[in-house]
CSV table of C-alpha atoms in Angstrom, one decimal:
chain,number,residue,atom,x,y,z
A,1,MET,CA,61.5,65.7,70.9
A,2,LYS,CA,61.0,65.1,67.2
A,3,VAL,CA,57.9,64.9,65.0
A,4,THR,CA,57.3,63.5,61.6
A,5,ILE,CA,55.4,65.8,59.2
A,6,LEU,CA,53.7,65.2,55.8
A,7,ILE,CA,53.0,68.1,53.5
A,8,GLU,CA,50.7,67.1,50.7
A,9,ALA,CA,50.5,69.4,47.6
A,10,GLN,CA,47.3,68.7,45.6
A,11,THR,CA,48.4,70.9,42.7
A,12,THR,CA,51.6,71.4,40.7
A,13,ALA,CA,51.5,75.1,41.6
A,14,ALA,CA,51.5,74.2,45.3
A,15,TYR,CA,54.3,71.7,44.9
A,16,ARG,CA,56.5,74.3,43.1
A,17,ALA,CA,55.8,76.9,45.8
A,18,ILE,CA,56.4,74.7,48.8
A,19,ARG,CA,59.5,72.7,47.6
A,20,PRO,CA,62.1,75.5,47.7
A,21,ALA,CA,60.8,76.7,51.1
A,22,LEU,CA,61.2,73.2,52.6
A,23,VAL,CA,64.7,72.7,51.1
A,24,ALA,CA,65.8,76.1,52.6
A,25,ASN,CA,64.3,75.5,56.0
A,26,ILE,CA,64.8,71.8,56.9
A,27,SER,CA,68.3,70.7,57.9
A,28,GLY,CA,68.2,67.0,57.3
A,29,PHE,CA,66.4,64.7,55.0
A,30,ILE,CA,63.2,65.4,53.1
A,31,GLY,CA,61.4,62.5,51.5
A,32,VAL,CA,59.3,63.1,48.4
A,33,CYS,CA,56.8,60.8,46.7
A,34,ASP,CA,54.7,62.3,43.9
A,35,LYS,CA,53.6,65.6,45.5
A,36,THR,CA,54.0,64.6,49.1
A,37,PHE,CA,56.9,65.7,51.3
A,38,SER,CA,57.9,64.0,54.5
A,39,ALA,CA,60.5,65.0,57.1
A,40,THR,CA,61.3,64.4,60.7
A,41,ILE,CA,62.0,67.7,62.5
A,42,ASN,CA,62.3,69.1,66.0
A,43,GLN,CA,58.9,69.7,67.5
A,44,SER,CA,60.1,73.2,68.4
A,45,ASP,CA,60.6,73.9,64.7
A,46,TYR,CA,57.1,72.8,63.6
A,47,ASP,CA,55.3,76.2,64.0
A,48,HIS,CA,58.1,78.0,62.2
A,49,LEU,CA,58.0,75.5,59.3
A,50,VAL,CA,54.2,75.8,59.0
A,51,GLU,CA,54.6,79.6,58.8
A,52,VAL,CA,57.3,79.3,56.2
A,53,VAL,CA,55.2,77.0,54.0
A,54,ASN,CA,52.1,79.1,54.4
A,55,ASN,CA,54.1,82.3,53.4
A,56,ALA,CA,55.6,80.6,50.4
A,57,ALA,CA,52.3,79.4,49.2
A,58,GLN,CA,50.6,82.8,49.7
A,59,CYS,CA,53.5,84.6,47.9
A,60,ALA,CA,53.0,82.2,44.9
A,61,GLY,CA,49.2,82.8,44.9
A,62,VAL,CA,48.5,79.2,46.0
A,63,HIS,CA,45.2,78.8,48.0
A,64,HIS,CA,45.5,77.0,51.3
A,65,LEU,CA,43.1,74.3,50.1
A,66,GLU,CA,45.8,73.2,47.5
A,67,TYR,CA,48.0,71.8,50.2
A,68,SER,CA,47.9,70.3,53.7
A,69,ILE,CA,50.4,70.1,56.6
A,70,ASN,CA,50.0,67.1,58.9
A,71,LYS,CA,51.9,66.3,62.1
A,72,LEU,CA,51.9,62.5,62.2
A,73,GLN,CA,53.6,61.3,65.3
A,74,THR,CA,56.1,62.0,68.1
A,75,VAL,CA,59.4,60.2,67.6
A,76,SER,CA,60.9,59.0,70.8
A,77,ARG,CA,64.7,59.2,71.3
A,78,ASN,CA,64.9,55.5,72.3
A,79,PRO,CA,63.3,53.0,70.0
A,80,VAL,CA,61.1,50.5,71.7
A,81,GLY,CA,63.1,47.7,73.2
A,82,VAL,CA,66.3,49.6,73.2
A,83,THR,CA,67.9,50.7,76.4
A,84,GLN,CA,70.7,53.1,77.1
A,85,HIS,CA,73.6,52.2,79.3
């Protein structure tokens, strides 16, 4: 199962700390708009990714209030109205 995540950096310091960690740990596409990252990942990778982001921010001296990590939705394997044969 896949989930879509949003990671919102409220400061430039948070953005700079989080970006390299995401690029190194997400295989696939990462969307970026201003200081918000989005990606669709395997649900089983979510906890690891949260840990990676938190560690990167902590190592850079970024307070946890300077960013947020949100799991948005579960993405089904079959889009609505599509059947497999």
